[in-house]
PDB file of C-alpha atoms and ligand atoms in Angstrom:
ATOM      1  CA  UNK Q  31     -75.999  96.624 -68.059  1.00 96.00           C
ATOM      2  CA  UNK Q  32     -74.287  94.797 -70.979  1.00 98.00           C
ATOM      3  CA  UNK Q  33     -73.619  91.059 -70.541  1.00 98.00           C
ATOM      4  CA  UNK Q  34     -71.343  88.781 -70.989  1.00 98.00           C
ATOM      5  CA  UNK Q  35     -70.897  85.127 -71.155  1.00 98.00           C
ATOM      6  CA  UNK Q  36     -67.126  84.210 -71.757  1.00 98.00           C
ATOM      7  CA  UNK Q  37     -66.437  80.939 -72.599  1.00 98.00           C
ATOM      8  CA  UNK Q  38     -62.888  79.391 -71.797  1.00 98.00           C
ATOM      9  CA  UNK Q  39     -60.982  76.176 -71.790  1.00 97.00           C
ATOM     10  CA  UNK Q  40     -57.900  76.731 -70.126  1.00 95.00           C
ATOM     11  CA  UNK Q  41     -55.542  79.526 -68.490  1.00 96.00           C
ATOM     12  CA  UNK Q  42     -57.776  82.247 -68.749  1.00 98.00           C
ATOM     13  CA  UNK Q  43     -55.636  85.459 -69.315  1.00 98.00           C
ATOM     14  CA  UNK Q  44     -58.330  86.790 -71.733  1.00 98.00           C
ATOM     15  CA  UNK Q  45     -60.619  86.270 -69.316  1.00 98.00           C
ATOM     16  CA  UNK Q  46     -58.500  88.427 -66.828  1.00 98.00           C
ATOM     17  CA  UNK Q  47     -58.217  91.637 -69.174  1.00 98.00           C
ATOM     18  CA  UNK Q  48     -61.771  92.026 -69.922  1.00 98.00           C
ATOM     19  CA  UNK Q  49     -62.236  91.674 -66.231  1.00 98.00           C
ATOM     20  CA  UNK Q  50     -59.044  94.144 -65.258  1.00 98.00           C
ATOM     21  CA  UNK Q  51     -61.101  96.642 -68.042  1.00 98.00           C
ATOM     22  CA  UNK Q  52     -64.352  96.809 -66.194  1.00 98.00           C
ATOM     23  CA  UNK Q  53     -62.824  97.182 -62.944  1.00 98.00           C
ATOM     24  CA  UNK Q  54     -60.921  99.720 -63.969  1.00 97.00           C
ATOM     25  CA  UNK Q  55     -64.088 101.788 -65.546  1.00 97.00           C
ATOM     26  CA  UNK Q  56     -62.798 101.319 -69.123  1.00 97.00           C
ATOM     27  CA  UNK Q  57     -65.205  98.814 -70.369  1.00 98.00           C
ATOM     28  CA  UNK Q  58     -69.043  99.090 -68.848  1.00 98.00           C
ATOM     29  CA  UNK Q  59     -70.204  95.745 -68.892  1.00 98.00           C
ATOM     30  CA  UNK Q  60     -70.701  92.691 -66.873  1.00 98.00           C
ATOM     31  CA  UNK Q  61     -69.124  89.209 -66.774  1.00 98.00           C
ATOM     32  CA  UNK Q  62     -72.523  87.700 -66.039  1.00 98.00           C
ATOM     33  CA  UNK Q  63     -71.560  84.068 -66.625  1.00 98.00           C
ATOM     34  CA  UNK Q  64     -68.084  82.253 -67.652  1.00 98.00           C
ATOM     35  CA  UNK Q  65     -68.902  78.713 -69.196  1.00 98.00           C
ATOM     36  CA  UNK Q  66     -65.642  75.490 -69.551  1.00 98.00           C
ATOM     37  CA  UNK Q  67     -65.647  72.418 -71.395  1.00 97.00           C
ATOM     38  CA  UNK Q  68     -63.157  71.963 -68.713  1.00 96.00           C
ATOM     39  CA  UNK Q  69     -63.597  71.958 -64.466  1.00 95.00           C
ATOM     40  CA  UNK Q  70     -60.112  72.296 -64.100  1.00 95.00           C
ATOM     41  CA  UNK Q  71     -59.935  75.042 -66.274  1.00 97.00           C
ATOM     42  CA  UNK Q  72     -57.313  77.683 -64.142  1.00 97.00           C
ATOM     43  CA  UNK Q  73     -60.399  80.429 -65.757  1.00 98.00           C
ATOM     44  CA  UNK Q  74     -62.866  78.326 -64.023  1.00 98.00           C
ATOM     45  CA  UNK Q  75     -60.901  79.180 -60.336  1.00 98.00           C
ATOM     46  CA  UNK Q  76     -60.593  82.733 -61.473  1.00 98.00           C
ATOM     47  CA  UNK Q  77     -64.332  82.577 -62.047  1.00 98.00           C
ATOM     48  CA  UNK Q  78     -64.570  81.267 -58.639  1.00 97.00           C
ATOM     49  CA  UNK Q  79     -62.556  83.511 -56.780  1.00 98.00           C
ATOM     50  CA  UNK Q  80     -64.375  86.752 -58.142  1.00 97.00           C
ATOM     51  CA  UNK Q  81     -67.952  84.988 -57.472  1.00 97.00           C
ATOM     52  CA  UNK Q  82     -68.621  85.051 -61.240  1.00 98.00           C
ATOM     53  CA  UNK Q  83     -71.879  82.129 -61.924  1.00 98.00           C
ATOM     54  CA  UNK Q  84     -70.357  79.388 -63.737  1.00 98.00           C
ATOM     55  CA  UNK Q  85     -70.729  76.423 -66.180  1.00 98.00           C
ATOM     56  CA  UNK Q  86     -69.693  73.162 -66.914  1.00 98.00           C
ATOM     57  CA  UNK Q  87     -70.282  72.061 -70.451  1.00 97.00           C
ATOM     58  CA  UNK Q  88     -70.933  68.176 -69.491  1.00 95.00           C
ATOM     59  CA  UNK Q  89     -73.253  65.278 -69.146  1.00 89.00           C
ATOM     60  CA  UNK Q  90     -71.938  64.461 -65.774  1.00 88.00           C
ATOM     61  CA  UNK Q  91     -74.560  65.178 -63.421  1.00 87.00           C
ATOM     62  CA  UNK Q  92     -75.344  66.047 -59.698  1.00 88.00           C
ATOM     63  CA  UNK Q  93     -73.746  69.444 -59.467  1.00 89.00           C
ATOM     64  CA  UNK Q  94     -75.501  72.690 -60.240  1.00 92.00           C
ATOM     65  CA  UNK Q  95     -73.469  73.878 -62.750  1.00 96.00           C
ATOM     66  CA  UNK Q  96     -72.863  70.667 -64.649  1.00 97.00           C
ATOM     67  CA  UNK Q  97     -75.034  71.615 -68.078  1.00 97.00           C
ATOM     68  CA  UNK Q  98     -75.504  70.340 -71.657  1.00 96.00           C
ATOM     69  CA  UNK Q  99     -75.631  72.772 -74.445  1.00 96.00           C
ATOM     70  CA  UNK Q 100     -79.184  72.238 -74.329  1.00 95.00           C
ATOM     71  CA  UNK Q 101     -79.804  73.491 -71.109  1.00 96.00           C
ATOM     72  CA  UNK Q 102     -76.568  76.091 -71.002  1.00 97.00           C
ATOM     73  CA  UNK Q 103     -78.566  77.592 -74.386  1.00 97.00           C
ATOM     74  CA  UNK Q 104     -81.632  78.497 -72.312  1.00 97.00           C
ATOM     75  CA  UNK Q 105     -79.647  80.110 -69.415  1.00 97.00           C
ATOM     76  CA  UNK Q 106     -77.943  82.334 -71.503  1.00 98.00           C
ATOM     77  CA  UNK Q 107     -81.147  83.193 -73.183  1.00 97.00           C
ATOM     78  CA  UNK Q 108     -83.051  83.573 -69.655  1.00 97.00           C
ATOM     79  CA  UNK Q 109     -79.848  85.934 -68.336  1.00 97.00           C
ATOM     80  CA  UNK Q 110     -80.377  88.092 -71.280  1.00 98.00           C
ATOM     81  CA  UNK Q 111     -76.734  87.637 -72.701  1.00 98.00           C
ATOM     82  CA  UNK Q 112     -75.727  90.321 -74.953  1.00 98.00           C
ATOM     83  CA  UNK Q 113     -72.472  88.871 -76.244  1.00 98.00           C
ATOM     84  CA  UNK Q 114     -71.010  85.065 -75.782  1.00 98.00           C
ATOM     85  CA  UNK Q 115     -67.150  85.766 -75.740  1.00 98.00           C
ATOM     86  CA  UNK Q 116     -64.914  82.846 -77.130  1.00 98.00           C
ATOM     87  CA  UNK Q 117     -61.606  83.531 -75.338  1.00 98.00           C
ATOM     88  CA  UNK Q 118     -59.976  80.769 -75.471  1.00 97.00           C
ATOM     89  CA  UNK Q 119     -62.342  78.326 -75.850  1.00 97.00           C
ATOM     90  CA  UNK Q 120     -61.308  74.882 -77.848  1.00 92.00           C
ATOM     91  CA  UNK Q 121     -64.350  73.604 -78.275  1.00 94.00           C
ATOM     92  CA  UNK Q 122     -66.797  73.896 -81.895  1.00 93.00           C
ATOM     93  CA  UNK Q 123     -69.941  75.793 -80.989  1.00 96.00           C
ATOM     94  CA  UNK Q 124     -73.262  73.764 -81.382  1.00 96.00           C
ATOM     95  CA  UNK Q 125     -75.309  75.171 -84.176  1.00 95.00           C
ATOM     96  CA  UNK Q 126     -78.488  75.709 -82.216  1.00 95.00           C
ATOM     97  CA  UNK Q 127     -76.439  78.254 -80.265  1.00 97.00           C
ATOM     98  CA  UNK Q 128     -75.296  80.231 -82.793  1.00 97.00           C
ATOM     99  CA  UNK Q 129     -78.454  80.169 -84.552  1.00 95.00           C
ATOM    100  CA  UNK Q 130     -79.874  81.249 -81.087  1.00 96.00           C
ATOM    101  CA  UNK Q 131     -77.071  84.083 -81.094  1.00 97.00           C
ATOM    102  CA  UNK Q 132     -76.517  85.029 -84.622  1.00 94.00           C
ATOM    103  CA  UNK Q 133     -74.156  87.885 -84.804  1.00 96.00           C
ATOM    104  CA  UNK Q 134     -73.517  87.822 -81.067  1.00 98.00           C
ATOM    105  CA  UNK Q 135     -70.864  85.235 -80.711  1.00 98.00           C
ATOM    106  CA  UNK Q 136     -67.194  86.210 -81.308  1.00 98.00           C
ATOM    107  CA  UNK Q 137     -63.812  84.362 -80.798  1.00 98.00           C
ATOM    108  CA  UNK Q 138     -60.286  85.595 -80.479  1.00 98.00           C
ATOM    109  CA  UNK Q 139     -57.846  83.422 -82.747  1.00 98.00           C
ATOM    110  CA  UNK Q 140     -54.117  84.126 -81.835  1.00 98.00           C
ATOM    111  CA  UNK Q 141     -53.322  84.637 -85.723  1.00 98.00           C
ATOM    112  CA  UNK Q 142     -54.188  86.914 -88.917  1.00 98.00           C
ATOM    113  CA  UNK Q 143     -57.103  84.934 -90.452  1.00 98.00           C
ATOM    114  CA  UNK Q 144     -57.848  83.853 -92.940  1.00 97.00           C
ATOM    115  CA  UNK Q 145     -54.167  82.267 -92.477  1.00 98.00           C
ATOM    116  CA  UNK Q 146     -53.416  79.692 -89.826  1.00 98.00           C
ATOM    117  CA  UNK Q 147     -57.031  78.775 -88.746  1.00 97.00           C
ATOM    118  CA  UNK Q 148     -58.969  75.694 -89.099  1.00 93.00           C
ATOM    119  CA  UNK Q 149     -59.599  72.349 -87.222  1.00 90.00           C
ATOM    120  CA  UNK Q 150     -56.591  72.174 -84.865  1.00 91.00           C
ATOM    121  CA  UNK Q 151     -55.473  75.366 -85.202  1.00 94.00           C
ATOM    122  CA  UNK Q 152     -55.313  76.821 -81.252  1.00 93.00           C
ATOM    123  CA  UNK Q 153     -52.529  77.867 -78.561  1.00 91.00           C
ATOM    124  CA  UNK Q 154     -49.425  77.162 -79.889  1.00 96.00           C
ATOM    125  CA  UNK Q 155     -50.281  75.161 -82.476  1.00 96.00           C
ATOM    126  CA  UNK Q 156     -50.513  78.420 -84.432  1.00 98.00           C
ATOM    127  CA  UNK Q 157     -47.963  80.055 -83.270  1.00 98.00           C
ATOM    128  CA  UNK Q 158     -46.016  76.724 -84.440  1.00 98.00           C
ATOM    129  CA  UNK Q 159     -47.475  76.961 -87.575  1.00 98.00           C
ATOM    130  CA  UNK Q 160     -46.297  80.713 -88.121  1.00 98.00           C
ATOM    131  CA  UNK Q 161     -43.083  79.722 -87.086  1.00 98.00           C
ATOM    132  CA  UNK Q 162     -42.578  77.105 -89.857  1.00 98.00           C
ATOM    133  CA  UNK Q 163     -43.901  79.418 -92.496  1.00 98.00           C
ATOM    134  CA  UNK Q 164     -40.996  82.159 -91.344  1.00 98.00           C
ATOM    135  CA  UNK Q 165     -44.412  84.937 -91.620  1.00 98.00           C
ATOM    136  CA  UNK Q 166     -42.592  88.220 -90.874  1.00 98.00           C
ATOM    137  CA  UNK Q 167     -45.740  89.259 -89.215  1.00 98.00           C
ATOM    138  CA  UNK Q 168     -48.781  87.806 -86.773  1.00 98.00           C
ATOM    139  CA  UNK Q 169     -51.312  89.124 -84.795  1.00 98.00           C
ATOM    140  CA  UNK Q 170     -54.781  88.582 -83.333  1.00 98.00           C
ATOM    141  CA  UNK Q 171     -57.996  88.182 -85.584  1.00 98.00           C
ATOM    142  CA  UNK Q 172     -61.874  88.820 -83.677  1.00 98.00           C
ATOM    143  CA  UNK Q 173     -64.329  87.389 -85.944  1.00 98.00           C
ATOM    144  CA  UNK Q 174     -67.286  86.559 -85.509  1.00 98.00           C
ATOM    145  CA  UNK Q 175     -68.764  82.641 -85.313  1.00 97.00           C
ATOM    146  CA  UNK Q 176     -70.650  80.855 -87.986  1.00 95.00           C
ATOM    147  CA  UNK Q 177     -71.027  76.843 -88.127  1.00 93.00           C
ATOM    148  CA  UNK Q 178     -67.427  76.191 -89.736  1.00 93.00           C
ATOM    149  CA  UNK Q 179     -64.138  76.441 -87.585  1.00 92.00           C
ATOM    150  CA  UNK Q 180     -62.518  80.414 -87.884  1.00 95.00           C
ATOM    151  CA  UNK Q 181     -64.654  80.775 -90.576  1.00 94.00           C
ATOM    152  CA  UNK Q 182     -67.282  84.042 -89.440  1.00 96.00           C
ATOM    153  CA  UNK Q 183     -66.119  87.524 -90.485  1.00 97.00           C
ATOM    154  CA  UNK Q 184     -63.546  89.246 -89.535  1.00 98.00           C
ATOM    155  CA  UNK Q 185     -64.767  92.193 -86.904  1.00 98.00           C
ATOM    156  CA  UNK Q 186     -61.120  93.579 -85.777  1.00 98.00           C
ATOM    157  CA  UNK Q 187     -57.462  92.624 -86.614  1.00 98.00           C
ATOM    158  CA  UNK Q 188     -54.010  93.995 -85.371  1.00 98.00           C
ATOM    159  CA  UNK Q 189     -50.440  92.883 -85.997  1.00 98.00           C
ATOM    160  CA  UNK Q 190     -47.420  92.681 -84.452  1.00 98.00           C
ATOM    161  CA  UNK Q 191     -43.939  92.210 -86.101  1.00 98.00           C
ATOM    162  CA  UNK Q 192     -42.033  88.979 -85.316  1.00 98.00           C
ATOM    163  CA  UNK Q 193     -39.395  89.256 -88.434  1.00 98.00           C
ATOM    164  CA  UNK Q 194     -36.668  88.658 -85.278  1.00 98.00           C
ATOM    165  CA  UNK Q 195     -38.177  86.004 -83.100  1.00 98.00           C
ATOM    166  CA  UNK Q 196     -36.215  82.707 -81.998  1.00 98.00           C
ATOM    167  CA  UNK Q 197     -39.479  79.978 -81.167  1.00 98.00           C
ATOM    168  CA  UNK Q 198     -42.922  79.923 -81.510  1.00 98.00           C
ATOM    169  CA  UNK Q 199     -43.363  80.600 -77.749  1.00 98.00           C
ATOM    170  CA  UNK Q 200     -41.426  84.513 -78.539  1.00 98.00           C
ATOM    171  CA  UNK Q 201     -44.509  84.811 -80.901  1.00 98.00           C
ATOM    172  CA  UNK Q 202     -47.335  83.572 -78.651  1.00 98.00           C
ATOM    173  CA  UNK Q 203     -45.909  86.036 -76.449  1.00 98.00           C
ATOM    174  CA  UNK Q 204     -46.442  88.988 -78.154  1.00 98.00           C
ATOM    175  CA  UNK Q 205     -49.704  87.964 -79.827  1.00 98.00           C
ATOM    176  CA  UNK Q 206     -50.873  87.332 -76.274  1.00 98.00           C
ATOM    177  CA  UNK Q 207     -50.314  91.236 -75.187  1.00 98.00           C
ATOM    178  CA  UNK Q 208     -52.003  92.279 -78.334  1.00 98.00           C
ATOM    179  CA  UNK Q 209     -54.703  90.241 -77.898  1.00 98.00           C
ATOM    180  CA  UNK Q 210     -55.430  91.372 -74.061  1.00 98.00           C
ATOM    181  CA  UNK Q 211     -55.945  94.956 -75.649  1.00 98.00           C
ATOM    182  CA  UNK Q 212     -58.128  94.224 -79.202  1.00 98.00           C
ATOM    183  CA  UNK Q 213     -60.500  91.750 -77.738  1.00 98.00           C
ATOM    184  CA  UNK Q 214     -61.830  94.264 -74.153  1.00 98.00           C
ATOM    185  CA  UNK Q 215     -61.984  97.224 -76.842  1.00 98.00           C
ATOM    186  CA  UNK Q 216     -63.683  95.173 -79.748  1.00 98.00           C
ATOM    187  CA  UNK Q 217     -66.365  94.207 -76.745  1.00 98.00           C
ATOM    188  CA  UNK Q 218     -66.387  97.925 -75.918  1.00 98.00           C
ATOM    189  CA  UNK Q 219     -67.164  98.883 -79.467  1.00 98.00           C
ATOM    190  CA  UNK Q 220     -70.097  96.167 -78.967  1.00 98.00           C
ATOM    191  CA  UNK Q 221     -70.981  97.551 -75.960  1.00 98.00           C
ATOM    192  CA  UNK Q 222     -71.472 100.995 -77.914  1.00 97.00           C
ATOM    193  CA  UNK Q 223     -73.492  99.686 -80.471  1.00 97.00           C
ATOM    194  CA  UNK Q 224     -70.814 100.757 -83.041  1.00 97.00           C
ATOM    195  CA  UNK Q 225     -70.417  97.371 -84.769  1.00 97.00           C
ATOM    196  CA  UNK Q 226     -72.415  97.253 -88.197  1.00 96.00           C
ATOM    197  CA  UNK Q 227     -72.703  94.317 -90.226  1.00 95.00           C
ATOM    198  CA  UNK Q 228     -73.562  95.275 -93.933  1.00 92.00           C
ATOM    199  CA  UNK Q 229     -74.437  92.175 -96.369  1.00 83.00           C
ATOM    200  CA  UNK Q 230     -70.048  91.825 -97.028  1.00 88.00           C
ATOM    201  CA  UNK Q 231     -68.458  93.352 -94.186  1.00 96.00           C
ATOM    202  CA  UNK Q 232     -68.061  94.222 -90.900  1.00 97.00           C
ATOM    203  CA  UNK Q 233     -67.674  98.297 -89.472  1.00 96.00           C
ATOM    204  CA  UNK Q 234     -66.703  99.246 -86.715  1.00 96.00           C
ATOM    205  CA  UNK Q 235     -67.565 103.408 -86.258  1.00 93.00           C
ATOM    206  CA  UNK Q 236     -65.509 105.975 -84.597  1.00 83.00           C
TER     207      UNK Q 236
HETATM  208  C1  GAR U 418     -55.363  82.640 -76.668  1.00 90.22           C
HETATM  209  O1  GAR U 418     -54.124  82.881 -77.273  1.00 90.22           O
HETATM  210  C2  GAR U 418     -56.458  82.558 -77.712  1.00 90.22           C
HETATM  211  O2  GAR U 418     -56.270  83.420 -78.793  1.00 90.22           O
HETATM  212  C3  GAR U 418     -56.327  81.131 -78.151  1.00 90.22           C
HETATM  213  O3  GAR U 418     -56.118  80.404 -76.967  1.00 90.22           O
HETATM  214  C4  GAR U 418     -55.393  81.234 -76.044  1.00 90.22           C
HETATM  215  C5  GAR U 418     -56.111  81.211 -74.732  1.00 90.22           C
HETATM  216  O4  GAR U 418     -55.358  81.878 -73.759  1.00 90.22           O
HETATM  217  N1  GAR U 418     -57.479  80.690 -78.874  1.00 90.22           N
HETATM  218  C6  GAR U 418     -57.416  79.844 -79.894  1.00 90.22           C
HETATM  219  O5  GAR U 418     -56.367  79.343 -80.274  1.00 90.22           O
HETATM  220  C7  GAR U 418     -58.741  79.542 -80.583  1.00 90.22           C
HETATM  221  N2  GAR U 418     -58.521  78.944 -81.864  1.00 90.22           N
HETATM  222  P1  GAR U 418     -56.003  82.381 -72.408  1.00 90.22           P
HETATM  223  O6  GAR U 418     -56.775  81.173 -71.822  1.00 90.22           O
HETATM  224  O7  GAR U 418     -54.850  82.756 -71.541  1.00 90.22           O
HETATM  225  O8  GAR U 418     -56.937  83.527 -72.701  1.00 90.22           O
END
């Protein structure tokens, strides 16, 4: 079985349609683990309530599932993780994990990259950012994750017009429903083994 670790910070809708795609048969993979910089994290009592194992980034101890990157870096190595899943997740990545898992961390960024990404640049913030710049068009951006902020290459894009939209919140809106379809099929194509990373660019196959 293929295996995910998807790491979140806060409401967790992402979280929900890669779940709602492998329980409905669409997407044949597992949620093995879902790891929060946050315990309040509303993903972390989704996690809970469908029995999913999860972490705590943190250096609080005396619970189980309190970890440091450290130690979170050799469970996800023990559990055989095939892909760590950024969805949603605010925090930067520690370089020892992505050297660990080259190639097999993406993130979701609720924008067209390389445009409104960077250091700061999450939830509505970006959609904010659109806003002022009166784009006539946004999307969602899967890219892969390197050591700099947004920065990895781009694996799958789609857009959505928002040439008529009133507030930033009308264009988090609609990025939100595209991104709950590109980011369970870009893990599908994963799953597949249709990904293929040539020296410049990233493929996805038919
Ligand atoms: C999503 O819109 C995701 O693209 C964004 O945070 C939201 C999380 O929502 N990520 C970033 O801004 C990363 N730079 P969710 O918790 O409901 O999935």
């Amino acid at each position: 079985m293929y295996k995910l670790a998807v790491f979140v910070s806060g409401r967790g809708s992402n979280l929900k349609a890669i779940h709602n795609q492998i329980v409905n048969g669409s997407l044949n993979a597992e949620i093995s683990v879902v790891v929060s910089n946050s315990q309040n994290a509303k993903a972390i009592d989704f996690a809970k309530e469908q029995n999913i194992t999860f972490y705590i980034i943190s250096k609080e101890k005396g619970e189980e599932f309190f970890v440091t990157y450290e130690e979170l870096t050799d469970k996800l190595v023990l559990k055989n993780i095939n892909l760590i899943v950024l969805a949603g997740f605010l925090k930067k990545i520690p370089s020892e994990l992505i050297v660990k898992f080259r190639h097999r961390i993406i993130n979701i960024h609720p924008a067209l990259l390389p445009s409104f990404g960077g250091k700061g640049m999450y939830g509505i913030n970006v959609h904010q950012a659109v806003f002022n710049s009166s784009a006539k068009v946004s999307g969602a951006t899967i890219h892969f994750v390197d050591e700099i902020y947004d920065n990895g290459k781009i694996i799958a894009q789609q857009s959505v017009d928002i040439s008529d939209v009133a507030s930033p919140e009308e264009i988090s809106e609609r990025v939100l429903k595209i991104e709950h379809e590109l980011l369970p099929n870009t893990i599908k194509k994963f799953v597949e083994n249709k990904i293929k990373i040539t020296e410049n660019r990233i493929f996805i196959d038919s």
